[in-house]
Coordinates of C-alpha atoms in Angstrom, one line a residue:
M20 CA -35.2 -47.0 8.9
F21 CA -31.5 -46.8 8.2
I22 CA -31.8 -49.5 5.5
A23 CA -34.6 -47.5 3.8
V24 CA -32.5 -44.3 3.8
L25 CA -29.5 -46.1 2.4
A26 CA -31.6 -47.8 -0.3
G27 CA -33.1 -44.3 -1.2
I28 CA -29.6 -42.9 -1.6
V29 CA -28.4 -45.7 -3.8
I30 CA -31.5 -45.5 -6.0
T31 CA -31.1 -41.7 -6.3
E32 CA -27.5 -42.1 -7.4
I33 CA -28.5 -44.7 -10.0
V34 CA -31.3 -42.8 -11.6
R35 CA -29.6 -39.4 -11.3
P36 CA -28.6 -38.1 -14.8
K37 CA -25.0 -38.4 -15.5
P38 CA -23.3 -35.0 -15.3
L39 CA -22.2 -33.5 -18.6
N40 CA -18.5 -33.8 -19.3
W41 CA -17.1 -30.4 -20.3
R42 CA -13.6 -31.6 -20.6
P43 CA -11.8 -30.4 -23.8
S44 CA -11.2 -33.4 -26.0
Y45 CA -11.2 -32.5 -29.7
T46 CA -11.1 -36.2 -30.7
A47 CA -13.1 -37.5 -33.6
S48 CA -15.0 -40.2 -31.6
D49 CA -16.0 -38.0 -28.6
T50 CA -19.7 -36.7 -28.5
I51 CA -19.1 -34.6 -25.4
P52 CA -19.6 -30.8 -25.9
Y53 CA -15.9 -30.2 -26.6
G54 CA -15.3 -33.3 -28.8
C55 CA -15.1 -33.1 -32.6
F56 CA -17.4 -36.0 -33.6
V57 CA -19.8 -33.7 -35.5
L58 CA -17.1 -32.0 -37.5
F59 CA -15.3 -35.3 -38.4
E60 CA -18.6 -36.7 -39.7
E61 CA -19.2 -33.5 -41.7
L62 CA -15.8 -33.5 -43.3
R63 CA -17.0 -36.2 -45.8
T64 CA -19.7 -33.7 -46.9
L65 CA -17.2 -30.8 -47.1
F66 CA -14.7 -32.9 -49.1
P67 CA -17.0 -35.2 -51.1
D68 CA -14.5 -36.2 -53.8
N69 CA -11.6 -37.2 -51.6
S70 CA -10.8 -39.5 -48.7
V71 CA -10.8 -38.4 -45.1
E72 CA -8.3 -40.4 -43.0
R73 CA -8.0 -40.4 -39.2
I74 CA -4.3 -40.4 -38.2
D75 CA -3.3 -41.9 -34.8
E76 CA 0.4 -41.4 -35.2
T77 CA 2.7 -38.4 -34.7
P78 CA 3.0 -35.9 -37.5
Y79 CA 6.7 -36.9 -37.8
S80 CA 5.9 -40.5 -38.4
T81 CA 2.9 -39.8 -40.7
I82 CA 4.9 -37.5 -43.0
T83 CA 8.2 -39.4 -43.1
E84 CA 6.8 -42.9 -43.4
R85 CA 3.6 -42.2 -45.4
Y86 CA 4.5 -39.1 -47.3
P87 CA 1.6 -38.6 -49.8
E88 CA 2.3 -38.2 -53.5
E89 CA -0.8 -36.2 -54.2
K90 CA -1.7 -32.9 -52.8
T91 CA -3.1 -33.3 -49.2
N92 CA -4.7 -31.3 -46.4
Y93 CA -3.6 -31.9 -42.8
L94 CA -6.0 -30.8 -40.1
F95 CA -4.8 -30.1 -36.5
I96 CA -7.4 -29.0 -33.8
N97 CA -6.6 -28.8 -30.1
T98 CA -6.3 -26.4 -27.2
N99 CA -2.5 -26.3 -27.5
L100 CA -0.3 -27.7 -30.3
D101 CA 3.2 -27.7 -29.1
F102 CA 5.1 -29.2 -32.1
D103 CA 8.7 -30.2 -31.3
E104 CA 11.6 -29.3 -33.6
Q105 CA 11.5 -32.6 -35.6
E106 CA 7.7 -32.4 -36.1
T107 CA 8.0 -28.8 -37.1
N108 CA 10.6 -29.5 -39.7
Q109 CA 8.5 -32.3 -41.2
I110 CA 5.4 -30.1 -41.3
L111 CA 7.3 -27.3 -42.9
R112 CA 8.7 -29.6 -45.6
F113 CA 5.2 -31.0 -46.1
V114 CA 3.8 -27.5 -46.7
K115 CA 6.8 -26.3 -48.7
E116 CA 6.1 -29.2 -51.2
G117 CA 2.6 -27.7 -52.0
N118 CA 0.4 -29.2 -49.3
D119 CA -1.8 -27.3 -46.9
V120 CA -2.0 -27.5 -43.1
F121 CA -5.0 -26.2 -41.1
V122 CA -4.2 -25.5 -37.4
A123 CA -6.8 -24.4 -34.9
A124 CA -5.3 -23.8 -31.4
T125 CA -4.6 -21.2 -28.8
F126 CA -0.8 -22.0 -29.0
F127 CA 1.1 -23.3 -32.0
G128 CA 4.4 -24.2 -30.5
Y129 CA 7.6 -22.3 -30.2
Y130 CA 9.4 -23.6 -33.3
L131 CA 6.5 -23.2 -35.7
S132 CA 5.6 -19.7 -34.4
D133 CA 9.2 -18.6 -34.6
T134 CA 9.6 -19.9 -38.2
L135 CA 6.3 -18.3 -39.4
N136 CA 7.1 -15.2 -37.4
I137 CA 3.7 -15.1 -35.6
G138 CA 2.7 -14.3 -32.1
V139 CA -0.5 -14.9 -30.1
S140 CA -2.0 -13.2 -27.0
S141 CA -5.1 -13.9 -24.9
D142 CA -7.4 -11.4 -23.1
Y143 CA -9.0 -12.6 -19.9
S144 CA -12.0 -11.3 -18.1
V145 CA -13.9 -12.2 -15.0
Q146 CA -17.3 -12.4 -16.7
R147 CA -18.4 -15.0 -19.1
D148 CA -18.8 -12.6 -22.0
T149 CA -19.7 -13.2 -25.6
I150 CA -17.4 -13.1 -28.6
H151 CA -18.3 -12.6 -32.3
L152 CA -16.4 -14.3 -35.2
S153 CA -16.3 -13.0 -38.7
L154 CA -14.6 -13.8 -42.0
T155 CA -13.1 -11.3 -44.4
N156 CA -14.2 -13.0 -47.6
T157 CA -16.9 -11.0 -49.3
S158 CA -19.2 -14.1 -49.4
F159 CA -19.4 -13.8 -45.6
K160 CA -19.2 -10.0 -45.3
N161 CA -22.5 -9.6 -43.4
E162 CA -22.2 -12.8 -41.4
S163 CA -21.3 -12.8 -37.7
Y164 CA -21.1 -16.0 -35.6
T165 CA -21.6 -15.8 -31.9
M166 CA -20.0 -17.8 -29.1
H167 CA -21.3 -17.6 -25.5
G168 CA -18.7 -18.5 -22.8
G169 CA -16.4 -21.5 -22.7
H170 CA -13.7 -20.0 -24.9
Y171 CA -10.4 -18.2 -24.8
K172 CA -10.2 -14.7 -26.3
T173 CA -7.0 -15.6 -28.1
H174 CA -5.8 -13.6 -31.1
F175 CA -2.7 -13.0 -33.2
S176 CA -0.6 -10.2 -31.7
S177 CA 1.9 -10.2 -34.5
V178 CA 2.2 -11.7 -38.0
D179 CA 4.6 -11.7 -40.9
T180 CA 2.9 -9.1 -43.2
L181 CA 4.8 -10.2 -46.3
N182 CA 3.5 -13.7 -46.3
T183 CA 0.3 -13.4 -44.2
T184 CA -3.3 -12.8 -45.3
V185 CA -5.9 -12.0 -42.7
L186 CA -9.0 -14.2 -43.2
G187 CA -11.1 -13.6 -40.0
Y188 CA -11.6 -11.5 -36.9
L189 CA -12.7 -11.9 -33.3
K190 CA -14.6 -9.2 -31.6
Y191 CA -15.8 -8.8 -27.9
S192 CA -16.6 -6.1 -25.4
D193 CA -14.5 -5.4 -22.4
T194 CA -17.0 -5.1 -19.5
D195 CA -14.6 -5.7 -16.6
F196 CA -13.5 -2.0 -16.5
P197 CA -16.5 0.3 -16.6
N198 CA -14.2 3.4 -16.9
K199 CA -13.0 2.2 -20.2
E200 CA -14.9 2.2 -23.4
D201 CA -16.7 -1.1 -23.9
A202 CA -15.7 -1.4 -27.6
V203 CA -12.5 -3.3 -28.2
P204 CA -10.9 -3.2 -31.7
D205 CA -11.4 -6.3 -33.8
R206 CA -8.7 -8.9 -33.2
V207 CA -7.2 -11.1 -35.9
N208 CA -8.0 -14.8 -35.2
F209 CA -7.8 -16.4 -38.6
I210 CA -4.9 -16.1 -41.1
R211 CA -3.2 -17.7 -44.0
V212 CA 0.6 -17.9 -44.1
K213 CA 2.2 -18.6 -47.5
F214 CA 5.1 -21.1 -47.1
G215 CA 6.8 -22.5 -50.2
K216 CA 4.2 -24.0 -52.5
G217 CA 1.7 -24.5 -49.8
N218 CA -0.2 -22.6 -47.1
F219 CA -0.7 -22.7 -43.3
Y220 CA -4.3 -21.8 -42.3
M221 CA -4.2 -20.8 -38.5
N222 CA -7.2 -20.1 -36.3
T223 CA -7.0 -19.2 -32.6
T224 CA -10.5 -20.3 -31.7
P225 CA -10.5 -24.1 -31.6
Q226 CA -13.7 -24.2 -29.5
A227 CA -15.6 -23.1 -32.6
F228 CA -15.0 -26.5 -34.2
T229 CA -16.3 -28.6 -31.3
N230 CA -19.7 -30.4 -31.1
Y231 CA -21.2 -27.7 -28.8
Y232 CA -20.8 -24.8 -31.2
M233 CA -21.3 -26.9 -34.3
L234 CA -24.8 -27.6 -33.1
K235 CA -25.4 -24.0 -32.0
K236 CA -25.8 -22.9 -35.7
N237 CA -22.2 -22.0 -36.1
R238 CA -21.4 -24.8 -38.5
Q239 CA -21.4 -22.2 -41.3
Y240 CA -18.4 -20.5 -39.7
V241 CA -16.6 -23.8 -39.7
A242 CA -17.6 -24.5 -43.3
G243 CA -16.4 -21.0 -44.3
T244 CA -13.0 -21.5 -42.7
L245 CA -12.5 -24.9 -44.2
S246 CA -13.6 -23.7 -47.6
Y247 CA -10.1 -22.1 -48.1
L248 CA -8.6 -25.6 -48.3
D249 CA -8.4 -27.1 -51.8
N250 CA -10.6 -30.1 -52.4
N251 CA -7.9 -32.6 -51.8
A252 CA -7.5 -35.7 -49.6
L253 CA -7.6 -34.8 -45.9
L254 CA -5.6 -36.2 -43.0
W255 CA -7.4 -35.7 -39.6
D256 CA -4.9 -35.6 -36.7
N257 CA -6.2 -37.7 -33.9
Y258 CA -2.8 -37.9 -32.1
K259 CA -2.1 -34.5 -30.6
K260 CA -5.4 -34.3 -28.7
A261 CA -6.2 -33.4 -25.2
G262 CA -8.6 -36.3 -25.0
R263 CA -6.5 -38.9 -26.7
I264 CA -6.5 -42.2 -24.7
I265 CA -3.0 -43.1 -23.8
I266 CA -2.2 -46.6 -22.7
D267 CA 0.3 -46.2 -19.9
S268 CA 2.0 -49.6 -19.7
P269 CA 5.6 -51.0 -20.0
M270 CA 4.7 -52.6 -23.3
R271 CA 3.7 -49.3 -24.9
F272 CA 7.3 -48.3 -25.6
V273 CA 8.2 -51.8 -26.8
L274 CA 5.3 -52.0 -29.3
N275 CA 5.9 -48.4 -30.5
Q276 CA 9.5 -49.3 -31.5
P277 CA 9.5 -51.4 -34.7
A278 CA 12.8 -53.2 -33.8
L279 CA 11.6 -54.0 -30.3
K280 CA 8.1 -54.9 -31.5
W281 CA 9.4 -57.5 -33.9
A282 CA 11.9 -58.9 -31.4
Y283 CA 9.0 -59.4 -29.0
Y284 CA 6.8 -61.1 -31.6
L285 CA 9.6 -63.4 -32.8
T286 CA 10.3 -64.3 -29.1
I287 CA 6.7 -65.3 -28.6
I288 CA 6.6 -67.3 -31.9
G289 CA 9.8 -69.0 -31.0
L290 CA 8.5 -70.0 -27.6
L291 CA 5.3 -71.4 -29.2
V292 CA 7.3 -73.4 -31.8
F293 CA 9.6 -74.7 -29.0
V294 CA 6.6 -75.8 -26.9
I295 CA 4.9 -77.6 -29.9
F296 CA 7.9 -79.5 -31.0
R297 CA 9.0 -80.3 -27.5
A298 CA 5.7 -81.8 -26.7
K299 CA 5.9 -84.1 -29.7
R300 CA 9.4 -85.3 -29.1
E301 CA 9.4 -85.7 -25.4
Q302 CA 9.1 -89.3 -24.3
R303 CA 6.9 -90.3 -21.5
I304 CA 8.6 -90.8 -18.2
I305 CA 9.5 -94.6 -17.7
P306 CA 8.7 -95.5 -14.2
V307 CA 11.6 -97.0 -12.2
I308 CA 10.6 -100.6 -11.1
R309 CA 12.8 -101.7 -8.3
P310 CA 13.7 -105.4 -8.0
L311 CA 12.2 -107.3 -5.2
P312 CA 14.7 -107.5 -2.3
N313 CA 16.3 -110.8 -1.5
T314 CA 15.1 -111.7 2.0
S315 CA 16.4 -115.2 2.1
V316 CA 19.3 -114.4 4.4
D317 CA 17.0 -112.4 6.7
F318 CA 14.6 -115.3 6.8
A319 CA 17.3 -117.8 7.6
Q320 CA 18.7 -115.5 10.3
T321 CA 15.2 -115.1 11.8
I322 CA 14.5 -118.9 11.8
G323 CA 17.9 -119.6 13.2
G324 CA 17.4 -117.0 16.0
L325 CA 14.1 -118.6 16.9
Y326 CA 15.7 -122.1 17.1
Y327 CA 18.6 -120.7 19.1
Q328 CA 16.3 -119.1 21.6
H329 CA 14.3 -122.3 22.2
G330 CA 17.4 -124.6 22.3
D331 CA 15.6 -127.5 20.5
Y332 CA 18.7 -129.2 19.1
T333 CA 16.9 -132.4 18.3
N334 CA 14.5 -130.7 15.9
L335 CA 17.4 -128.8 14.3
I336 CA 19.4 -132.0 13.8
S337 CA 16.4 -133.8 12.3
K338 CA 15.9 -131.0 9.7
K339 CA 19.6 -130.8 9.0
L340 CA 19.7 -134.6 8.2
N341 CA 16.6 -134.3 6.1
Y342 CA 18.2 -131.5 4.0
F343 CA 21.4 -133.6 3.7
M344 CA 19.6 -136.7 2.5
E345 CA 17.8 -134.6 -0.1
Y346 CA 21.1 -133.2 -1.2
I347 CA 22.5 -136.8 -1.6
R348 CA 19.4 -137.9 -3.6
S349 CA 19.5 -134.8 -5.9
H350 CA 23.3 -134.8 -6.5
Y351 CA 24.3 -138.5 -6.3
Y352 CA 21.0 -140.3 -6.9
L353 CA 21.3 -142.3 -3.7
N354 CA 18.8 -143.1 -1.0
I355 CA 20.6 -143.2 2.3
T356 CA 17.6 -143.7 4.4
T357 CA 18.9 -147.1 5.2
I358 CA 22.6 -146.9 5.8
S359 CA 24.9 -150.0 5.3
S360 CA 28.4 -150.8 4.3
K361 CA 27.3 -150.8 0.6
T362 CA 25.8 -147.4 1.1
S363 CA 29.2 -146.0 2.3
G364 CA 31.0 -147.5 -0.7
D365 CA 28.5 -146.2 -3.3
L366 CA 28.5 -142.6 -1.7
A367 CA 32.3 -142.5 -1.6
A368 CA 32.6 -143.6 -5.2
R369 CA 30.0 -141.1 -6.5
S370 CA 31.1 -138.1 -4.3
G371 CA 34.9 -138.7 -4.7
K372 CA 35.4 -138.7 -1.0
S373 CA 37.5 -141.3 0.8
I374 CA 35.7 -144.3 2.1
T375 CA 37.0 -143.5 5.7
E376 CA 35.5 -139.9 5.7
T377 CA 32.3 -141.1 4.1
K378 CA 31.9 -144.0 6.6
A379 CA 32.6 -141.7 9.5
L380 CA 29.9 -139.3 8.4
L381 CA 27.3 -142.0 8.0
D382 CA 28.2 -143.7 11.3
F383 CA 27.8 -140.3 13.0
I384 CA 24.4 -139.9 11.4
L385 CA 23.4 -143.3 12.7
Y386 CA 24.6 -142.3 16.1
L387 CA 22.4 -139.2 16.0
N388 CA 19.4 -141.1 14.8
N389 CA 19.6 -143.6 17.6
K390 CA 20.0 -140.8 20.2
K391 CA 16.9 -139.5 21.8
T392 CA 18.1 -136.1 23.0
H393 CA 20.9 -134.0 21.5
S394 CA 23.1 -131.2 22.6
E395 CA 24.7 -128.2 21.0
K396 CA 27.9 -130.1 20.6
D397 CA 26.1 -132.7 18.5
I398 CA 24.7 -130.2 16.0
I399 CA 28.0 -128.3 15.8
E400 CA 29.8 -131.6 15.0
L401 CA 27.2 -132.6 12.5
N402 CA 27.5 -129.2 10.7
K403 CA 31.2 -129.6 10.5
K404 CA 31.1 -133.1 9.0
I405 CA 28.4 -132.1 6.4
A406 CA 30.3 -129.0 5.4
S407 CA 33.6 -131.0 5.0
F408 CA 31.8 -133.6 2.9
K409 CA 30.3 -131.0 0.5
H410 CA 33.6 -129.3 0.0

């Protein structure tokens, strides 16, 4: 029973529809309600004769490193656009040279707002009420575009009247306070600010440009607001977005800095080159072949120890005499198996020893051969005489 219930829960979780993601994104690739996939695809229709490029860098980098020679439109859409001082200076220079910047946000940053002398304000209500958007251009005089919930009632509270032209309004009813009149004066939500040779187009309702409202028959409002831009090449900001994917890793800073990035790449290339050439030049390890140990002394000591333990002196004397006779045959070419007076003379002559010493050695050998048992004293005496003869 428990397994059946558990299986039912798992199957229910699998087949249950995925909940809709209402997170504000404003990125060109997001198809969620508050993404801007639909708008980005429609830009090629709105600007048919020019390129539409998605920018994934900061405005500062885009303008300083890729400053366009031809007239260009730069599009910024996000909930908040807090340009820092350096970005603001580059954007101002960009517009002053004759380019246009379209900004849709509920906040435009302190530096840009201060320079253009504009202020924004938001009205909040408990209820999810409805707002109506309109454009001042006579071509859209009788058009009103409705947005139901999911928006900020943000509008311009102050503008520079010398350089600003009102292009659109926002209208809503205040139903939170029944004692007050429901009607609220129209609020300015879309303006054009002249700056140098170019223009800033600023809209306080960025939600109107998202997939949700573009598919709610409000695309004409978006087309109307963007129609103020000249038909020039368009840069779509995809960097300053709430839904931008940020890779949070230690390598992000390194790869974002040109000097560090090239240092990193050169290090990797250097290591690869080192490994390749090292592998070619490295000689195989020659195994160490150790020479065979000389165990002759150990063998002699072992055999001598065995004879010493058994005390068989007769056998030792026999082997000693055999080795000595072989020595005489190999060195002096004499056979002393049969010892005579002539043998003593020949051996003395060939060995350079005195006839007396030679005859004493051979007589002692005859003595040992005729003796049936031998003692330790006999083998010691024999060893001394042989050693003396050899030296």
